[in-house]
PDB file of C-alpha atoms in Angstrom:
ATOM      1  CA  UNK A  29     -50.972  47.300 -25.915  1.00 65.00           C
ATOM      2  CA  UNK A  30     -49.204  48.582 -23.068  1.00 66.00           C
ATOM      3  CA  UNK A  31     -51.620  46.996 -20.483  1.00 69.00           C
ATOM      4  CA  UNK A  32     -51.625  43.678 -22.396  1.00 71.00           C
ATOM      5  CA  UNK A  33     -47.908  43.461 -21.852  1.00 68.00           C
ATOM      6  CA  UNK A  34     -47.372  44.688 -18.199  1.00 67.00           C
ATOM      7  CA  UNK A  35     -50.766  41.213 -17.458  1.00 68.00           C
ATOM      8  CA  UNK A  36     -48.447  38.728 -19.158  1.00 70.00           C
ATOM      9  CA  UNK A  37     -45.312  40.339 -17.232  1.00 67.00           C
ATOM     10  CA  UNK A  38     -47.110  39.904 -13.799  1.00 67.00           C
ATOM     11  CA  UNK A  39     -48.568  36.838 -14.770  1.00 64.00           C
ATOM     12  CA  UNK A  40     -45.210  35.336 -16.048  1.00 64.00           C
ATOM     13  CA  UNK A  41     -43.633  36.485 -12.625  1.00 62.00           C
ATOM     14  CA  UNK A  42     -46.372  35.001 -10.789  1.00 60.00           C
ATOM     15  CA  UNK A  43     -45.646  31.556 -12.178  1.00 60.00           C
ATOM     16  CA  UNK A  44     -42.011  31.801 -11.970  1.00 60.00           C
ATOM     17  CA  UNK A  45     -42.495  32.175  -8.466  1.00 63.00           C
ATOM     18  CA  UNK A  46     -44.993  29.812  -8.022  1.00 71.00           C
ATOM     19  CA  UNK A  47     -42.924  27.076  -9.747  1.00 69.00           C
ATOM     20  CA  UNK A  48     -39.560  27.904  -7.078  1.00 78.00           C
ATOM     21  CA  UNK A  49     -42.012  28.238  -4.215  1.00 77.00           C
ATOM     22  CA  UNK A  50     -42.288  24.608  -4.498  1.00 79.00           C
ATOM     23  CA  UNK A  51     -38.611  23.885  -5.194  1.00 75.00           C
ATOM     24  CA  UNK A  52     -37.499  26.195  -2.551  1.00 74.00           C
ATOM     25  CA  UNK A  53     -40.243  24.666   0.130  1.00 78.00           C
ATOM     26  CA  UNK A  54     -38.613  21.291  -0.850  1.00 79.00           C
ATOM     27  CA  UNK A  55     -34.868  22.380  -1.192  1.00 76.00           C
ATOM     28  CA  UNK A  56     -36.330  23.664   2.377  1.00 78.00           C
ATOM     29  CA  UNK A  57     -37.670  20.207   3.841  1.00 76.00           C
ATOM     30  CA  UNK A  58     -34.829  18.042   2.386  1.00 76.00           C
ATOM     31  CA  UNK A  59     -32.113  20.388   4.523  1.00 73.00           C
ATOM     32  CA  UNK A  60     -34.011  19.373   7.679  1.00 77.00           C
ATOM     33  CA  UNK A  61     -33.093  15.706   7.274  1.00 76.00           C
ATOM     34  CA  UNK A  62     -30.168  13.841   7.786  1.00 69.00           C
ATOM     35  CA  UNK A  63     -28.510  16.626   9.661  1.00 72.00           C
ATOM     36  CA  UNK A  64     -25.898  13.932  10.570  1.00 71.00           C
ATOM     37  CA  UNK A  65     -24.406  13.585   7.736  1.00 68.00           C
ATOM     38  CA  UNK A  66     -23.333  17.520   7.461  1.00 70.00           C
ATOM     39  CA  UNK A  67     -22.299  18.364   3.555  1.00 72.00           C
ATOM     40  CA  UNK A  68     -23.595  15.397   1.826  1.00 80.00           C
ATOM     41  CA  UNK A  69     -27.267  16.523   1.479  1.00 77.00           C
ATOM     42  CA  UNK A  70     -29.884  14.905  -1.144  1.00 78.00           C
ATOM     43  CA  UNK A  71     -28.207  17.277  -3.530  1.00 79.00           C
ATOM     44  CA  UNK A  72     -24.910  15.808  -3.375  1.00 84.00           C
ATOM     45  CA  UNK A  73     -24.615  12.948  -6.436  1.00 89.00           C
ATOM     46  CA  UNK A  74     -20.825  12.271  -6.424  1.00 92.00           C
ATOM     47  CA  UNK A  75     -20.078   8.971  -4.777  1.00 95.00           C
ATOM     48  CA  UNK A  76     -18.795  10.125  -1.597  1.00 95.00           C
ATOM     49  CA  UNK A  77     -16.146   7.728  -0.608  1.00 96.00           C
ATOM     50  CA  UNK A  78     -14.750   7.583  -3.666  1.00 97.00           C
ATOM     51  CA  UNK A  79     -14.582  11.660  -3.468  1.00 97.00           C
ATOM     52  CA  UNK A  80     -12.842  11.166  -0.385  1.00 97.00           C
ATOM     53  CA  UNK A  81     -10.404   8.863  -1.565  1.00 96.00           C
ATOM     54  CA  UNK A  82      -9.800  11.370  -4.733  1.00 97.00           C
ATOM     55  CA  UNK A  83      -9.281  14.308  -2.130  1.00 97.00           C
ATOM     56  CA  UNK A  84      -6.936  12.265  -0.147  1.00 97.00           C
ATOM     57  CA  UNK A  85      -4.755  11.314  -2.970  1.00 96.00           C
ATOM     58  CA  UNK A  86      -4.918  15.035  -4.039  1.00 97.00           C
ATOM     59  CA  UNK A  87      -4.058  16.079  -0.652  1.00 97.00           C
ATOM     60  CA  UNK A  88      -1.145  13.790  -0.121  1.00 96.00           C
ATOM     61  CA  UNK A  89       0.273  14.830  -3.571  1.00 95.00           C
ATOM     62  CA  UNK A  90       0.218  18.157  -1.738  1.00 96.00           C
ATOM     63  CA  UNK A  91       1.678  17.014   0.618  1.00 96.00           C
ATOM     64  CA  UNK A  92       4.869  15.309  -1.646  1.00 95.00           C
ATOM     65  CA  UNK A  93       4.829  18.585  -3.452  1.00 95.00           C
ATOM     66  CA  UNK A  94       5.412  21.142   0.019  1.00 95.00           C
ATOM     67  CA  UNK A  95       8.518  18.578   0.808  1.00 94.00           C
ATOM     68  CA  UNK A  96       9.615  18.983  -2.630  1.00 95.00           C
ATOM     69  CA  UNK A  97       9.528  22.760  -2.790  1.00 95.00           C
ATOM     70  CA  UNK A  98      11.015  23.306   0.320  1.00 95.00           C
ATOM     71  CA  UNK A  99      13.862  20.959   0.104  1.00 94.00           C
ATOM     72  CA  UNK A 100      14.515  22.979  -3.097  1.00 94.00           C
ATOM     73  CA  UNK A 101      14.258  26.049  -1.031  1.00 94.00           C
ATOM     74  CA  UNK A 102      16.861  25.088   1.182  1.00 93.00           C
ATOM     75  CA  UNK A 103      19.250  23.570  -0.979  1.00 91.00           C
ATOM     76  CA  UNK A 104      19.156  26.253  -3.731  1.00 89.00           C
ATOM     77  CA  UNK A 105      22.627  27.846  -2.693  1.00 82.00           C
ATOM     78  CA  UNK A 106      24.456  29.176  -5.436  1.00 77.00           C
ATOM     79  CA  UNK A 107      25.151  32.985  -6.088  1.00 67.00           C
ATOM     80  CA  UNK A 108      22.024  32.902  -8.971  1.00 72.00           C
ATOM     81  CA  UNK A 109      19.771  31.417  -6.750  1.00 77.00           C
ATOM     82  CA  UNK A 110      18.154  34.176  -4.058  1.00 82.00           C
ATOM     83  CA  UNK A 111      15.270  34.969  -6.432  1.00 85.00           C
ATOM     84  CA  UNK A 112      14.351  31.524  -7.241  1.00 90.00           C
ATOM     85  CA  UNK A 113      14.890  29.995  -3.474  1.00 90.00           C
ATOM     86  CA  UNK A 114      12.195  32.745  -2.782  1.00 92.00           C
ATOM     87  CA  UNK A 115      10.073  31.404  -5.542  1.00 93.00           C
ATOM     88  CA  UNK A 116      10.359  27.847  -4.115  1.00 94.00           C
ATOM     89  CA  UNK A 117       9.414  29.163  -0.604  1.00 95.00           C
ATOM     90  CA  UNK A 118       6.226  30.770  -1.845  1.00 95.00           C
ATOM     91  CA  UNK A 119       5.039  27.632  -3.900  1.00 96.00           C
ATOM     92  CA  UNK A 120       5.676  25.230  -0.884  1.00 97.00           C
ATOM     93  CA  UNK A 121       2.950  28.035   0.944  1.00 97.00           C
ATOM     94  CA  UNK A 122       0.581  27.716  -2.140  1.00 96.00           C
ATOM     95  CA  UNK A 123       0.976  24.073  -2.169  1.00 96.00           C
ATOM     96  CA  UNK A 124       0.555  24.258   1.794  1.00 97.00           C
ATOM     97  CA  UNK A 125      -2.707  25.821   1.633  1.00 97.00           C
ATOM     98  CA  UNK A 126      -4.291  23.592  -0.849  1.00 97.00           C
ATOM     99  CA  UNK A 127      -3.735  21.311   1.789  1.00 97.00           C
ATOM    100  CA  UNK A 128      -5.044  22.513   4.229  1.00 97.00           C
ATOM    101  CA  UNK A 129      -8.412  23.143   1.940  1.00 98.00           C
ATOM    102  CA  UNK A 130      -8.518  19.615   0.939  1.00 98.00           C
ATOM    103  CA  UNK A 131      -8.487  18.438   4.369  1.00 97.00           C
ATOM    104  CA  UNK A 132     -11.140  20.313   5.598  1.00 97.00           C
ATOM    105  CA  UNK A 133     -13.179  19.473   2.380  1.00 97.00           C
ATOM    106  CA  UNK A 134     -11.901  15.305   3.211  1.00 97.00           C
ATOM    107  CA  UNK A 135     -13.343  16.723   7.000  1.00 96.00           C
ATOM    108  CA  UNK A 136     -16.683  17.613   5.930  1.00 94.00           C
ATOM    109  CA  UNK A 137     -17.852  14.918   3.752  1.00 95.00           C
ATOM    110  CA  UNK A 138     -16.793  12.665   6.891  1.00 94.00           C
ATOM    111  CA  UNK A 139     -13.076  11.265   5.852  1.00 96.00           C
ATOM    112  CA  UNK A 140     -10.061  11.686   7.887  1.00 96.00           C
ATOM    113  CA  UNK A 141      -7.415  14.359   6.249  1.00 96.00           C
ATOM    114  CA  UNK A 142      -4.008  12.234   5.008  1.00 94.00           C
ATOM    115  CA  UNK A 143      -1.836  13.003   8.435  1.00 88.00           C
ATOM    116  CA  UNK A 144       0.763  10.336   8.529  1.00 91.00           C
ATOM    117  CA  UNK A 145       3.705   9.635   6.301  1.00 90.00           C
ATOM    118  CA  UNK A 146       3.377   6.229   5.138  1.00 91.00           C
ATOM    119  CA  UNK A 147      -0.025   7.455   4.079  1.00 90.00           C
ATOM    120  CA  UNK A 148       1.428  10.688   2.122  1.00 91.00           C
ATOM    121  CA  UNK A 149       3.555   7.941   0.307  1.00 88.00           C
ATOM    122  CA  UNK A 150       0.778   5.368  -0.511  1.00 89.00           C
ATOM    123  CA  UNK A 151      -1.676   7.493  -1.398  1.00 90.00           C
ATOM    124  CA  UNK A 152       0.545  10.374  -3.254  1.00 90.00           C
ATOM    125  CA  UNK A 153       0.134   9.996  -6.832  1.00 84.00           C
ATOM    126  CA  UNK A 154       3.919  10.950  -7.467  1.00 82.00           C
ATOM    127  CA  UNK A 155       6.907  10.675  -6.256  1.00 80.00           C
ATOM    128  CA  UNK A 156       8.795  13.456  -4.443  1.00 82.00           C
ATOM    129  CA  UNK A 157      11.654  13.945  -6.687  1.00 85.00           C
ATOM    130  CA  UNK A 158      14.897  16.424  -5.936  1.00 87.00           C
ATOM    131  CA  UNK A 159      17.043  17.852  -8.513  1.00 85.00           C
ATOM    132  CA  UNK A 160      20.905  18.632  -7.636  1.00 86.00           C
ATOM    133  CA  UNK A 161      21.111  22.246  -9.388  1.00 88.00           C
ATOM    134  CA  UNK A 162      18.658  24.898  -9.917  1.00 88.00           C
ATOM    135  CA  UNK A 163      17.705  23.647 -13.456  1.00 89.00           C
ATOM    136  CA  UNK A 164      17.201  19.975 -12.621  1.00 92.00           C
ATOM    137  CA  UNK A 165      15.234  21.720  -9.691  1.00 92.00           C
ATOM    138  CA  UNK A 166      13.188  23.365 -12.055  1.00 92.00           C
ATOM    139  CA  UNK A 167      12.702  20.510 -14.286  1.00 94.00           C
ATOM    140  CA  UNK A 168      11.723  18.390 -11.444  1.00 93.00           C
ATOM    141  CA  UNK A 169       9.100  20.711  -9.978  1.00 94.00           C
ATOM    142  CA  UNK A 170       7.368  21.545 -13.779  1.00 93.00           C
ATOM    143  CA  UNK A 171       6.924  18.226 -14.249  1.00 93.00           C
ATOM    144  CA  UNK A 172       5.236  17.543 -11.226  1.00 93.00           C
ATOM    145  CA  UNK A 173       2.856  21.105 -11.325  1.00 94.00           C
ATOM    146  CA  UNK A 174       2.207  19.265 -15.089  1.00 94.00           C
ATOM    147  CA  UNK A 175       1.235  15.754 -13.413  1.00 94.00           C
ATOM    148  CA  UNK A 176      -0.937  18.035 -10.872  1.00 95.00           C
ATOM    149  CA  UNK A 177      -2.360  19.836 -13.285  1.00 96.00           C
ATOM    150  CA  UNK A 178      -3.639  16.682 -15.399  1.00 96.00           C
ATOM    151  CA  UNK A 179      -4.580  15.105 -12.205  1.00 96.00           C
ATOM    152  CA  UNK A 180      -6.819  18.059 -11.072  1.00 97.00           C
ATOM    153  CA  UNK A 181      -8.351  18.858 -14.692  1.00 97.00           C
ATOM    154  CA  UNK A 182      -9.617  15.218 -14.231  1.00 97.00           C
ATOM    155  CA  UNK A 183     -10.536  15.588 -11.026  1.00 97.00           C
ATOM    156  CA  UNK A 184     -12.988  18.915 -12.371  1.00 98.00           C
ATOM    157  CA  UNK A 185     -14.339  16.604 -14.982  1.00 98.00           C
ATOM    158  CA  UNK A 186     -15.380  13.770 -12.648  1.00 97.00           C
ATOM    159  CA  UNK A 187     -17.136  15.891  -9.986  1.00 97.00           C
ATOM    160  CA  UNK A 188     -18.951  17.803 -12.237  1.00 96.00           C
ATOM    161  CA  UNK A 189     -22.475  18.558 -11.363  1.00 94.00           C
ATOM    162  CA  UNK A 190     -22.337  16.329  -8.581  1.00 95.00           C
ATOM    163  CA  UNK A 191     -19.719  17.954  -5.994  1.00 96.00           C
ATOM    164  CA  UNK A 192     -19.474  21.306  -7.351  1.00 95.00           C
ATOM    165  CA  UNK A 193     -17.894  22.887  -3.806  1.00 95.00           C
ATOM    166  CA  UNK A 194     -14.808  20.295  -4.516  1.00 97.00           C
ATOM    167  CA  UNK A 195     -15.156  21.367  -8.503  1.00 98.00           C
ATOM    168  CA  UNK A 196     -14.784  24.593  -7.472  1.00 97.00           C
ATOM    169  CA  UNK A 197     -11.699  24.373  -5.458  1.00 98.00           C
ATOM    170  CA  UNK A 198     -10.154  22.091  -8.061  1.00 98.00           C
ATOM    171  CA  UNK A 199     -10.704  24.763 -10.421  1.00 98.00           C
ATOM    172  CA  UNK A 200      -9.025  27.652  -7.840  1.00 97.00           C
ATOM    173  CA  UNK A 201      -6.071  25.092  -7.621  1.00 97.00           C
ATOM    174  CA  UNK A 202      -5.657  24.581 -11.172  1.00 96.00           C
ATOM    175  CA  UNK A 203      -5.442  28.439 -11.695  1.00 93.00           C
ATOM    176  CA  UNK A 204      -2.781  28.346  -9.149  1.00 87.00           C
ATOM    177  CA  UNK A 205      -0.862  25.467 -10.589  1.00 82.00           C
TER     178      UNK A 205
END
């Protein structure tokens, strides 16, 4: 029984790696063309520009939501406010950063990161909005992590199976947001 069992074990192994010999020889060929077009391989199924455009909105809403943070920074003032003007500081850095990683994702699928103001505005999907006292402050900056956070769970839905690097770093945003 025992030597019945250990065939059918190498025989099952040898056909598992028969079967991905093929797959990885192809995986293997299809890398060697196009090198042009850098990330968007045969793999890639998401509809590129419209990715782009996506990442671009998400990166100017970044964008709206570092001017937001740190014009709450500097305007929280009051005698209650060191430990939240702190807080706002180190969400404008969070918020920074996921800018900087959209970007560089907009970069390699071939788009051009949003740089210029009148683009942050056009393509933001919200407004920057400023409260006038810590809670309005508050109130203004949970509403717009909520907006974010819809925007980005939609945003892990739509890519999917077909741009799973920009899944994944929706999916490390929303667990920051």
């Amino acid at each position: 029984v025992h030597s019945i069992t250990a065939r059918r074990s190498t025989v099952a192994v040898q056909q598992r790696q028969l079967i991905w010999s093929d797959k990885l020889q192809q995986f293997s060929d299809q890398a060697r063309q196009n090198l042009t077009e850098g990330a968007v391989t045969p793999a890639y199924r998401a509809k590129v520009e419209e990715v782009i455009q996506l990442l671009q909105r998400a990166m100017a809403g970044e964008w709206v939501s570092t001017m937001q943070y740190m014009h709450h920074y500097f305007m929280a003032s009051d005698l209650h406010s060191a430990e939240i003007k702190e807080f706002f500081k180190e969400q404008a850095e969070h918020e920074m950063e996921h800018m900087r990683k959209l970007g560089e994702r907009i970069q390699l699928l071939g788009g051009v990161p949003v740089d210029k103001p009148q683009d942050v505005a056009t393509f933001s999907p919200m407004p920057v909005e400023y409260g006038t006292d810590l809670i309005s402050m508050l109130e203004a900056d949970l509403i717009a992590e909520r907006a974010t956070i819809a925007f980005y769970t939609e945003m892990v839905r739509y890519l999917g199976n077909d741009d799973v690097v920009s899944r994944l770093m929706f999916e490390d945003f929303l667990r920051d947001e």
